[in-house]
Amino acid sequence: MSLARYIARRLLQAIPTLFILIVFMFILVRVLPGDPARLIAGLEATEEDVERIRVLLGLDRPLHEQFIDYLTDILRGDLGTSLKFETPVIEEILIRFPRTLELAIVAELLSIAIALPLGIISALKPFTKTGALATITSLLGSSMPIYWLGLILIYVFSVNMRLLPSFGYGTPAHIILPAFTLATLLMGNLVRITRASVLDALESNYIVTARAKGLSERIVIYRHALKNALIPIITISGLQLGALLGGAILTESVFAWPGIGLLLLDSIYSRDYPLIQGIIIFYAVILILINLIVDIAYAFIDPRVRISLWKSE
Amino acid sequence: MKILEVRNLKVYYFLHRGIVKAVDGVSFSVEEGEILGIAGESGSGKSTLAHSILRLIKPPGEIVEGEIIFQGKDLTKLSEDEMREIRGRDISMVFQDPNTYLNPIMKVGLQVAEVYEAHQNAKIETVLDKVVNLFKKVKITDPEKRIYSYPHELSGGMKQRALISMAVALKPKLIILDEPTSALDVTIQLEIVNLLKEMKEELNASMIFISHDLELLSEITDKLMIMYAGKVVEYGSTKEVFNNPKHPYTEALINSIKYIRKDTLPTIEGEPPSLINPPNGCRFHPRCPKKFDICDKTEPSLITIDGRKVSCHLYGEEE
């Protein structure tokens, strides 16, 4: 079985992508307005101090030398030192990332748990009240602005009812509001995708065959239609999860959830270039991995994909 | 003895732009052990007719009128559960395109085994030996391995054989074949037709064979029914209809397949009519080379002449 070879090949293919991203990041940070050396030195610093810091950071050297240094550091797993926290960027990321991961997974699972049944019901009973209710719920969910929904939830559950903490991280109770807020947004899309792919599967010719065999409607739907419908649903939820891992910036800031999204926001405010670059490269790696995992998950459901991905080699 | 009798069947599709009268008052019957051929252009309603017999028409399509008498029962009046018991067991069906009529993510053998699951309450895994025997019967090579193949791992012909094995598994009384060879290569078509004939002999089943290949139908069917725009235009013994067509449409169809011996391909001018607003009078009159004054005014009824039924004003009801 060459699943391992397939994974190796995909990872190799990711190298050019990452390289282009790193070049792009490197250039972008250096053409942006704002001088990091001056920022670190502070407003009061003399011109000499700023110059000294610039030399210290290597910002005075030719660009290509800076780039080669930068690249070799990255290859060693060194993403530089945060200007603001004065700790290695990678450390900072590794502290924050698990929290974002936690929030993303809980939100995604919550959204799947709500969206899948809603989508299926609205596909199976398109012209009933339940079906309409599912459609309306999904529409409401996807059109609700996160900061608004977040604030309303805080107002109701934290301020009025005093049931849940309004911000921060720590106990399981802390995750309920931010996860629910995120899930509401994700759910809208997922309900629509689920509904569309179930309807699509039900229209397929193999469903006619299944019925012509005399199978009960329950088996026709569960074994034939839903399993086929799962394929696009997995893609969408995988991609959603990938997007969330980059940090749900709005949600994390509304609920002061100290994840990677909030870290990115902080680093942008304080022009902490090493940190910004580090987070973005980290995010790219995560996205590449998520895409790979989604493709493999795909292949386990759909034998045709298995062939086109790795068996044919 | 009649195994199936369809009386005045009307199947309409209720669309926003209007009602499509895909099957509009069709009657016919199938005798025990007989093969009835149904021919017509695309859109003539033959496939809708085939699906209606097993009540596999999906909304917005609906059987609006008529009776489908099978073994004394009117299928249009059965409950969904009673109908389910008939599907696959007493009446089975083989479809046009084996590539899309098999579930792409389920092993072929298991899909065939589902017939036993549906009607004999058997677990799929326990009837695989029966499926192997079926595969042998329909001449699928290497059946022990093939039952574990996915549809995309089989050729079109193999897939159609698998679907045929599904249709004959429970020895049904009637097999409906909806253009079973149209999607296959010419060389494979003959093999599949021969297999179907073999199966029919073995099971002593009746068949409804739908095709637009008149030549094929003339060879294997006992009776032939020609449809045009949702209506029957001619219906009788295959030999008579084929050798001595009465309806101008049948005649034109038969001429168009004998073109090999001529220099030019005779065609039927014009397009099949809209089924939402069919032409007044005879639905074929705008394209008919023999039309005369009353053809666009009154609709001809199906009359019996020379031992067959024809619906054309050329054969008036004077007698």
XYZ file of C-alpha atoms in Angstrom:
632
model
C 0.000 0.000 0.000
C 1.470 3.272 -1.000
C -0.537 5.585 1.207
C 2.767 6.514 2.861
C 4.289 7.327 -0.505
C 1.274 9.408 -1.393
C 1.614 11.413 1.813
C 5.350 11.873 1.164
C 4.660 13.090 -2.355
C 2.029 15.556 -1.193
C 4.385 16.944 1.434
C 7.134 17.355 -1.168
C 4.678 19.168 -3.407
C 4.016 21.586 -0.562
C 7.636 22.792 -0.516
C 7.400 25.166 -3.508
C 4.140 26.572 -2.116
C 5.770 27.288 1.207
C 8.868 28.757 -0.437
C 6.814 31.203 -2.498
C 4.880 32.167 0.617
C 8.072 32.802 2.570
C 9.516 34.980 -0.218
C 6.279 36.897 -0.412
C 6.130 37.396 3.348
C 9.745 38.524 3.450
C 9.212 41.166 0.766
C 5.855 42.326 2.109
C 7.147 42.974 5.614
C 10.053 45.022 4.235
C 7.962 47.267 2.004
C 5.338 47.980 4.648
C 5.458 51.415 6.276
C 6.733 51.514 9.840
C 10.308 50.882 10.956
C 10.616 47.939 13.347
C 13.947 49.201 14.679
C 12.387 52.507 15.663
C 9.413 50.710 17.170
C 11.611 48.581 19.412
C 13.831 51.452 20.375
C 10.850 53.503 21.436
C 9.863 57.088 20.734
C 12.470 58.606 23.002
C 15.460 56.818 21.467
C 18.196 58.687 19.671
C 19.083 58.073 16.042
C 22.188 56.135 17.170
C 20.130 53.793 19.369
C 17.799 53.028 16.489
C 20.781 52.395 14.228
C 22.317 50.040 16.807
C 19.122 48.026 17.027
C 18.913 47.945 13.265
C 22.380 46.398 13.106
C 21.462 44.015 15.899
C 18.438 42.781 13.926
C 20.491 42.568 10.756
C 18.238 45.061 9.031
C 21.213 47.023 7.693
C 22.565 44.174 5.621
C 21.752 43.507 1.900
C 18.313 41.970 1.342
C 19.550 38.700 -0.159
C 21.779 38.047 2.881
C 18.885 38.773 5.195
C 16.737 36.388 3.190
C 19.224 33.527 3.281
C 19.604 33.954 7.040
C 15.860 34.047 7.428
C 15.392 30.898 5.353
C 18.066 28.887 7.178
C 16.532 29.919 10.492
C 13.109 28.717 9.377
C 14.578 25.403 8.238
C 16.012 24.993 11.722
C 12.548 25.590 13.164
C 13.520 29.029 14.365
C 10.881 31.577 13.396
C 12.744 34.402 15.101
C 12.096 36.229 18.339
C 8.977 38.175 19.054
C 9.736 41.875 19.416
C 6.926 42.401 21.880
C 7.152 39.310 24.073
C 10.908 38.870 23.591
C 10.394 35.115 23.472
C 10.905 32.758 20.485
C 7.990 33.095 18.057
C 7.584 29.333 17.816
C 7.118 29.058 21.573
C 4.451 31.724 21.550
C 2.645 29.959 18.684
C 2.823 26.571 20.370
C 1.263 27.979 23.514
C -1.586 29.661 21.642
C -2.292 27.095 18.946
C -3.735 24.292 21.122
C -6.331 26.744 22.444
C -7.391 27.689 18.946
C -7.431 24.017 18.007
C -9.665 23.288 20.981
C -12.117 26.052 20.070
C -12.116 25.100 16.376
C -12.774 21.425 16.993
C -15.548 22.031 19.519
C -17.173 24.605 17.211
C -16.907 22.360 14.155
C -18.307 19.319 15.979
C -21.134 21.422 17.367
C -21.935 22.780 13.937
C -21.876 19.291 12.370
C -24.107 17.955 15.131
C -26.693 20.646 14.406
C -26.274 21.107 10.666
C -26.262 17.493 9.511
C -29.733 16.594 10.826
C -31.144 19.975 9.769
C -29.736 19.643 6.246
C -30.937 16.076 5.873
C -34.425 16.892 7.127
C -34.782 19.863 4.831
C -33.645 17.736 1.885
C -35.972 14.838 2.676
C -38.986 16.994 3.439
C -38.450 20.022 1.218
C -42.010 21.324 1.267
C -42.887 20.836 4.934
C -42.694 23.148 7.942
C -39.671 21.269 9.303
C -37.891 21.708 5.998
C -38.672 25.412 5.900
C -37.567 25.802 9.513
C -34.218 24.184 8.703
C -33.705 26.509 5.750
C -34.586 29.587 7.790
C -32.308 28.539 10.662
C -29.379 28.066 8.324
C -29.993 31.391 6.631
C -30.204 33.185 9.976
C -27.067 31.445 11.200
C -24.921 32.364 8.249
C -26.100 35.962 8.097
C -25.609 36.720 11.784
C -22.544 38.936 12.340
C -20.245 37.232 14.841
C -19.510 40.302 16.968
C -23.219 41.037 17.280
C -24.211 37.452 18.109
C -21.273 37.205 20.504
C -22.305 40.352 22.362
C -25.954 39.268 22.558
C -24.927 35.886 23.959
C -22.686 37.563 26.522
C -25.512 39.920 27.455
C -28.048 37.104 27.906
C -25.973 34.312 29.434
C -23.273 36.207 31.303
C -24.709 39.569 32.256
C -28.393 38.719 32.787
C -28.484 35.063 33.699
C -24.972 34.909 35.136
C -24.618 31.338 33.883
C -21.465 31.448 31.808
C -18.209 33.417 31.885
C -18.154 36.180 29.290
C -14.485 35.995 28.379
C -11.215 34.218 28.920
C -9.946 30.710 28.907
C -9.676 27.974 31.501
C -12.699 25.969 32.578
C -14.970 24.002 30.188
C -17.639 26.657 30.778
C -15.432 29.212 29.068
C -15.625 27.489 25.706
C -19.431 27.296 25.461
C -20.204 30.814 24.254
C -17.350 31.260 21.755
C -17.845 27.744 20.357
C -21.570 28.271 19.976
C -21.016 31.635 18.278
C -18.607 30.125 15.780
C -20.789 27.069 15.227
C -23.765 29.274 14.338
C -21.775 30.857 11.557
C -20.383 27.544 10.254
C -23.734 25.829 10.509
C -25.394 28.029 7.896
C -23.021 26.909 5.182
C -23.021 23.339 6.303
C -26.820 23.051 6.322
C -26.965 24.336 2.763
C -24.196 22.012 1.560
C -25.773 19.039 3.335
C -29.175 19.816 1.884
C -27.800 20.273 -1.629
C -25.691 17.126 -1.586
C -28.464 14.964 -0.127
C -30.874 16.283 -2.778
C -28.234 15.633 -5.410
C -27.659 12.073 -4.211
C -31.406 11.404 -4.081
C -31.707 12.481 -7.723
C -29.040 9.985 -8.794
C -29.811 7.012 -10.961
C -28.404 4.506 -8.470
C -31.204 5.547 -6.112
C -33.707 4.433 -8.757
C -31.883 1.085 -8.921
C -31.969 0.783 -5.146
C -35.726 1.409 -5.119
C -36.298 -0.931 -8.070
C -34.679 -3.697 -6.002
C -37.434 -3.328 -3.459
C -35.241 -1.892 -0.702
C -37.014 -0.024 2.040
C -36.885 3.746 1.881
C -34.836 3.774 5.077
C -32.034 1.716 3.495
C -32.262 3.650 0.232
C -31.690 6.886 2.115
C -29.156 5.827 4.731
C -27.051 3.350 2.804
C -27.190 4.824 -0.665
C -28.064 8.508 -0.572
C -26.511 9.739 2.673
C -23.227 7.926 2.265
C -22.742 9.461 -1.155
C -23.845 12.840 0.144
C -21.167 12.699 2.830
C -18.384 13.311 0.325
C -18.949 17.055 -0.235
C -19.913 17.505 3.423
C -16.516 16.214 4.518
C -14.729 18.588 2.168
C -16.597 21.609 3.444
C -16.201 20.801 7.126
C -12.521 20.027 6.586
C -11.966 23.345 4.879
C -13.983 25.133 7.558
C -11.812 23.564 10.227
C -8.724 24.651 8.300
C -9.964 28.224 8.178
C -10.750 28.172 11.913
C -7.292 26.943 12.814
C -5.889 30.167 11.442
C -7.687 31.674 14.360
C -11.245 32.882 14.420
C -10.073 36.444 14.875
C -13.479 38.018 15.511
C -14.673 35.382 17.924
C -11.385 35.242 19.759
C -11.388 38.989 20.259
C -15.046 39.256 21.317
C -14.531 36.568 23.965
C -10.861 37.381 24.674
C -10.037 33.782 23.822
C -6.231 33.734 23.927
C -5.753 31.718 20.744
C -3.689 32.243 17.662
C -6.198 34.649 16.112
C -5.885 37.037 18.998
C -2.113 36.620 18.864
C -2.095 37.569 15.182
C -4.221 40.626 15.929
C -1.848 41.660 18.744
C 1.218 41.175 16.585
C -0.261 43.320 13.815
C -1.118 46.133 16.235
C 2.391 46.135 17.658
C 4.135 45.664 14.287
C 5.782 42.534 15.669
C 7.094 41.413 12.276
C 8.782 38.164 13.304
C 5.585 37.104 15.031
C 3.360 38.038 12.066
C 5.606 36.128 9.684
C 5.811 33.178 12.017
C 2.043 32.896 12.434
C 1.407 33.130 8.717
C 3.984 30.467 7.856
C 2.587 28.271 10.616
C -0.915 28.835 9.264
C 0.201 27.837 5.760
C 1.670 24.588 7.068
C -1.548 23.838 8.957
C -3.670 24.484 5.844
C -1.492 22.188 3.754
C -1.845 19.443 6.359
C -5.616 19.919 6.651
C -6.045 19.676 2.882
C -4.042 16.475 2.897
C -6.142 15.019 5.698
C -9.370 15.970 3.893
C -8.163 14.269 0.711
C -7.283 11.110 2.606
C -10.627 11.121 4.437
C -12.258 11.443 1.022
C -10.420 8.431 -0.282
C -11.670 6.302 2.555
C -15.273 7.023 1.594
C -14.952 7.087 -2.157
C -13.052 4.210 -3.800
C -12.750 6.168 -7.060
C -10.689 8.824 -5.300
C -8.506 6.142 -3.739
C -7.539 5.015 -7.232
C -6.820 8.463 -8.564
C -4.833 9.432 -5.481
C -2.415 6.629 -4.834
C -3.364 3.181 -6.054
C -2.647 4.026 -9.664
C 1.033 4.655 -9.082
C -52.626 -15.500 -20.124
C -52.068 -11.848 -19.550
C -49.373 -11.157 -17.015
C -49.653 -7.389 -17.236
C -52.367 -5.163 -18.513
C -52.059 -1.412 -18.681
C -55.275 0.506 -19.270
C -55.484 4.140 -20.301
C -52.372 5.117 -18.359
C -51.636 8.816 -18.043
C -48.396 10.030 -16.480
C -47.886 13.786 -16.287
C -45.036 15.949 -15.035
C -46.289 19.044 -13.279
C -43.722 21.734 -14.059
C -43.881 25.481 -13.563
C -44.018 26.088 -17.289
C -46.884 23.667 -17.723
C -48.017 20.083 -17.581
C -45.902 17.663 -19.578
C -48.128 14.843 -20.724
C -45.352 12.296 -21.104
C -47.675 9.291 -21.249
C -51.167 10.217 -22.357
C -53.660 7.400 -22.357
C -51.625 4.306 -23.185
C -53.072 0.788 -23.099
C -51.358 -2.499 -23.803
C -50.858 -5.931 -22.356
C -48.087 -8.470 -22.020
C -48.784 -12.189 -22.301
C -46.963 -14.805 -20.297
C -43.546 -15.546 -21.822
C -43.917 -12.798 -24.375
C -41.506 -10.023 -25.282
C -43.184 -6.713 -25.987
C -41.044 -4.126 -27.730
C -41.714 -0.432 -27.248
C -40.122 1.937 -29.734
C -40.173 5.654 -30.338
C -37.981 8.727 -30.468
C -36.442 10.256 -27.369
C -39.181 12.071 -25.518
C -41.937 9.835 -26.797
C -42.684 8.720 -23.248
C -41.368 5.174 -23.429
C -38.983 5.489 -20.513
C -41.580 7.247 -18.354
C -43.965 4.437 -19.184
C -41.384 1.845 -18.081
C -40.716 3.607 -14.787
C -44.441 4.056 -14.108
C -45.129 0.332 -14.129
C -42.930 -0.072 -11.025
C -44.132 3.309 -9.758
C -40.613 4.685 -9.816
C -41.732 8.060 -11.169
C -40.423 10.858 -8.974
C -42.211 14.129 -8.315
C -43.096 16.375 -10.108
C -44.084 13.329 -12.183
C -47.280 11.548 -11.247
C -49.551 8.771 -12.469
C -52.775 10.710 -12.892
C -55.073 8.125 -14.390
C -55.315 4.549 -15.510
C -54.760 1.051 -14.232
C -51.729 -1.222 -14.182
C -53.077 -4.727 -13.602
C -50.417 -7.227 -12.590
C -51.537 -10.692 -11.483
C -55.005 -9.387 -10.793
C -53.870 -6.432 -8.677
C -53.959 -2.810 -9.738
C -50.464 -1.565 -8.953
C -51.601 2.064 -8.930
C -53.748 1.295 -5.884
C -51.172 -0.564 -3.787
C -49.564 0.958 -0.705
C -45.887 1.880 -0.899
C -45.005 -1.204 1.190
C -47.003 -3.576 -1.001
C -45.374 -2.026 -4.056
C -41.932 -2.471 -2.518
C -42.516 -6.206 -2.246
C -43.252 -6.442 -5.941
C -40.225 -4.449 -7.043
C -37.248 -6.676 -7.738
C -39.158 -9.833 -6.838
C -42.104 -10.070 -9.245
C -41.191 -7.290 -11.622
C -37.607 -6.190 -12.076
C -35.962 -3.617 -14.220
C -32.719 -3.092 -16.117
C -31.776 0.456 -16.930
C -30.148 2.339 -19.715
C -26.770 3.432 -18.417
C -24.962 0.891 -16.218
C -22.387 3.567 -15.344
C -24.841 5.695 -13.379
C -27.308 3.064 -12.180
C -24.820 1.455 -9.787
C -23.831 3.106 -6.515
C -20.238 4.259 -7.108
C -19.079 3.738 -3.538
C -20.462 0.278 -2.830
C -19.040 -3.077 -3.897
C -20.958 -4.538 -6.828
C -21.574 -7.910 -5.186
C -23.117 -6.250 -2.155
C -25.391 -4.181 -4.353
C -26.659 -7.362 -5.997
C -26.970 -9.058 -2.612
C -29.339 -6.302 -1.515
C -32.071 -7.930 -3.593
C -31.995 -10.889 -1.197
C -31.843 -8.535 1.742
C -34.945 -6.727 0.528
C -37.058 -9.809 -0.104
C -35.662 -12.701 1.917
C -34.607 -10.810 4.999
C -31.049 -12.038 4.500
C -27.947 -10.254 5.724
C -25.961 -9.083 2.722
C -22.762 -10.846 3.775
C -24.483 -14.224 4.061
C -25.743 -14.400 0.484
C -22.519 -13.650 -1.341
C -22.256 -17.257 -2.565
C -25.622 -16.775 -4.253
C -24.286 -13.636 -5.901
C -21.254 -15.572 -7.155
C -23.629 -18.083 -8.780
C -25.631 -15.261 -10.329
C -22.452 -13.698 -11.693
C -21.527 -17.056 -13.227
C -24.949 -17.214 -14.817
C -24.576 -13.801 -16.440
C -21.019 -14.737 -17.487
C -19.015 -12.345 -15.396
C -15.471 -13.705 -15.412
C -13.776 -14.337 -12.097
C -16.994 -13.910 -10.079
C -15.410 -14.668 -6.678
C -13.203 -11.624 -7.109
C -15.672 -9.483 -9.021
C -18.232 -9.381 -6.227
C -15.728 -7.273 -4.297
C -15.096 -4.840 -7.161
C -16.370 -1.299 -7.190
C -18.376 -0.228 -10.252
C -15.562 1.901 -11.675
C -13.327 -1.172 -11.729
C -15.645 -2.922 -14.202
C -16.283 -2.294 -17.885
C -19.667 -0.997 -19.059
C -20.651 -4.449 -20.292
C -19.679 -6.072 -16.965
C -21.686 -3.484 -15.050
C -24.740 -4.157 -17.192
C -24.285 -7.890 -16.563
C -24.197 -7.189 -12.835
C -27.408 -5.156 -13.120
C -29.000 -7.956 -15.136
C -27.989 -10.485 -12.472
C -29.776 -8.253 -9.959
C -32.883 -8.258 -12.148
C -33.019 -12.044 -12.577
C -31.952 -13.005 -9.033
C -35.431 -13.708 -7.697
C -36.805 -15.141 -10.937
C -39.347 -12.394 -11.616
C -42.391 -12.867 -13.827
C -41.739 -9.681 -15.757
C -38.503 -7.892 -16.584
C -38.628 -4.343 -17.878
C -35.622 -3.394 -19.981
C -35.264 0.334 -20.507
C -32.848 0.672 -23.437
C -30.481 -1.855 -21.864
C -27.925 -1.640 -24.653
C -28.003 2.013 -25.715
C -25.071 3.081 -23.566
C -22.848 0.182 -24.592
C -20.401 -0.449 -27.438
C -21.887 -2.102 -30.483
C -19.880 -5.291 -29.935
C -21.067 -5.536 -26.341
C -24.682 -4.829 -27.300
C -25.029 -8.157 -29.084
C -23.568 -10.068 -26.131
C -25.992 -8.391 -23.749
C -28.975 -9.055 -26.035
C -27.995 -12.725 -26.278
C -27.638 -12.913 -22.514
C -31.089 -11.377 -22.066
C -32.628 -13.869 -24.465
C -30.947 -16.715 -22.575
C -32.222 -15.420 -19.255
C -35.710 -15.064 -20.625
C -35.727 -18.693 -21.800
C -34.366 -19.925 -18.504
C -36.812 -18.021 -16.336
C -39.711 -18.216 -18.748
C -40.314 -14.589 -17.877
C -42.115 -11.951 -19.881
C -40.246 -8.901 -20.984
C -40.908 -5.338 -21.962
C -38.011 -4.288 -24.137
C -37.719 -0.567 -24.737
C -35.399 0.649 -27.422
C -35.123 3.015 -30.330
C -33.270 0.309 -32.215
C -36.093 -1.014 -34.400
C -33.897 -3.553 -36.102
C -33.032 -5.119 -32.757
C -36.666 -5.066 -31.651
C -37.768 -6.693 -34.919
C -35.456 -9.601 -34.195
C -36.268 -10.369 -30.602
C -39.787 -9.167 -29.783
C -43.133 -10.864 -30.293
C -45.173 -7.708 -30.278
C -44.245 -4.160 -31.073
C -45.729 -0.926 -29.844
C -44.747 2.355 -31.491
C -45.126 5.490 -29.389
C -45.202 9.080 -30.509
C -45.529 12.085 -28.197
C -46.942 10.062 -25.309
C -49.432 8.125 -27.391
C -49.544 4.731 -29.055
C -49.583 5.115 -32.830
C -49.331 1.464 -33.794
C -49.388 -1.754 -31.830
C -49.442 -5.321 -33.065
C -47.409 -8.415 -33.792
C -43.819 -7.485 -34.550
C -43.765 -9.302 -37.871
C -46.819 -7.513 -39.179
C -45.943 -4.088 -37.901
C -42.421 -4.347 -39.202
C -43.198 -5.839 -42.608
C -46.364 -3.915 -43.293
C -46.466 -0.710 -41.253
C -49.782 1.109 -41.421
C -49.025 4.366 -39.627
C -46.969 6.918 -41.606
C -44.751 7.418 -38.543
C -43.989 3.702 -38.231
C -43.325 3.577 -41.916
C -40.892 6.486 -41.714
C -39.109 4.925 -38.739
C -38.694 1.632 -40.526
C -37.509 3.376 -43.701
C -34.869 5.208 -41.756
C -33.242 1.981 -40.582
C -33.171 0.444 -44.041
C -30.989 3.263 -45.323
C -27.916 1.077 -45.603
C -29.182 -0.198 -48.894
C -29.824 3.297 -50.214
C -27.671 6.290 -50.963
C -29.388 8.776 -48.722
C -30.710 8.437 -45.215
C -34.440 9.041 -45.174
C -35.277 11.240 -42.219
C -38.461 12.466 -40.622
C -38.687 16.223 -41.114
C -39.186 18.435 -38.097
C -38.825 17.946 -34.380
C -40.754 15.861 -31.876
C -43.602 18.059 -30.622
C -43.827 19.831 -27.277
C -45.578 17.661 -24.722
C -46.874 20.721 -22.882
C -48.777 22.067 -25.895
C -49.061 19.125 -28.256
C -50.405 19.838 -31.768
C -54.153 19.700 -32.231
C -55.626 16.671 -33.894
C -53.115 13.949 -34.651
C -49.865 14.761 -32.825
C -47.819 13.616 -35.803
C -49.627 15.720 -38.417
C -47.050 18.578 -38.650
C -44.422 16.062 -39.764
C -46.644 13.650 -41.624
C -46.121 13.247 -45.387
C -49.643 11.885 -45.821
C -51.670 14.421 -43.851
C -55.013 15.631 -45.150
C -57.734 18.025 -44.062
C -58.962 16.456 -40.819
C -55.553 15.524 -39.408
C -55.050 18.832 -37.578
C -58.637 18.950 -36.359
C -59.638 15.725 -34.696
C -57.523 13.242 -32.871
C -57.581 9.788 -34.449
C -58.598 6.967 -32.138
C -56.805 3.663 -31.894
C -58.676 1.308 -34.193
C -58.122 -2.339 -34.981
C -57.230 -3.100 -38.559
C -55.657 -6.237 -39.996
C -55.144 -7.678 -36.528
C -53.296 -4.696 -35.123
C -54.080 -1.317 -33.665
C -53.380 1.898 -35.529
C -54.170 5.473 -34.699
C -54.377 7.294 -38.019
C -57.125 8.977 -40.062
C -55.965 7.146 -43.194
C -57.788 4.161 -41.849
C -61.174 5.714 -41.203
C -63.759 4.218 -38.981
C -66.158 3.705 -41.860
C -66.327 -0.058 -41.430
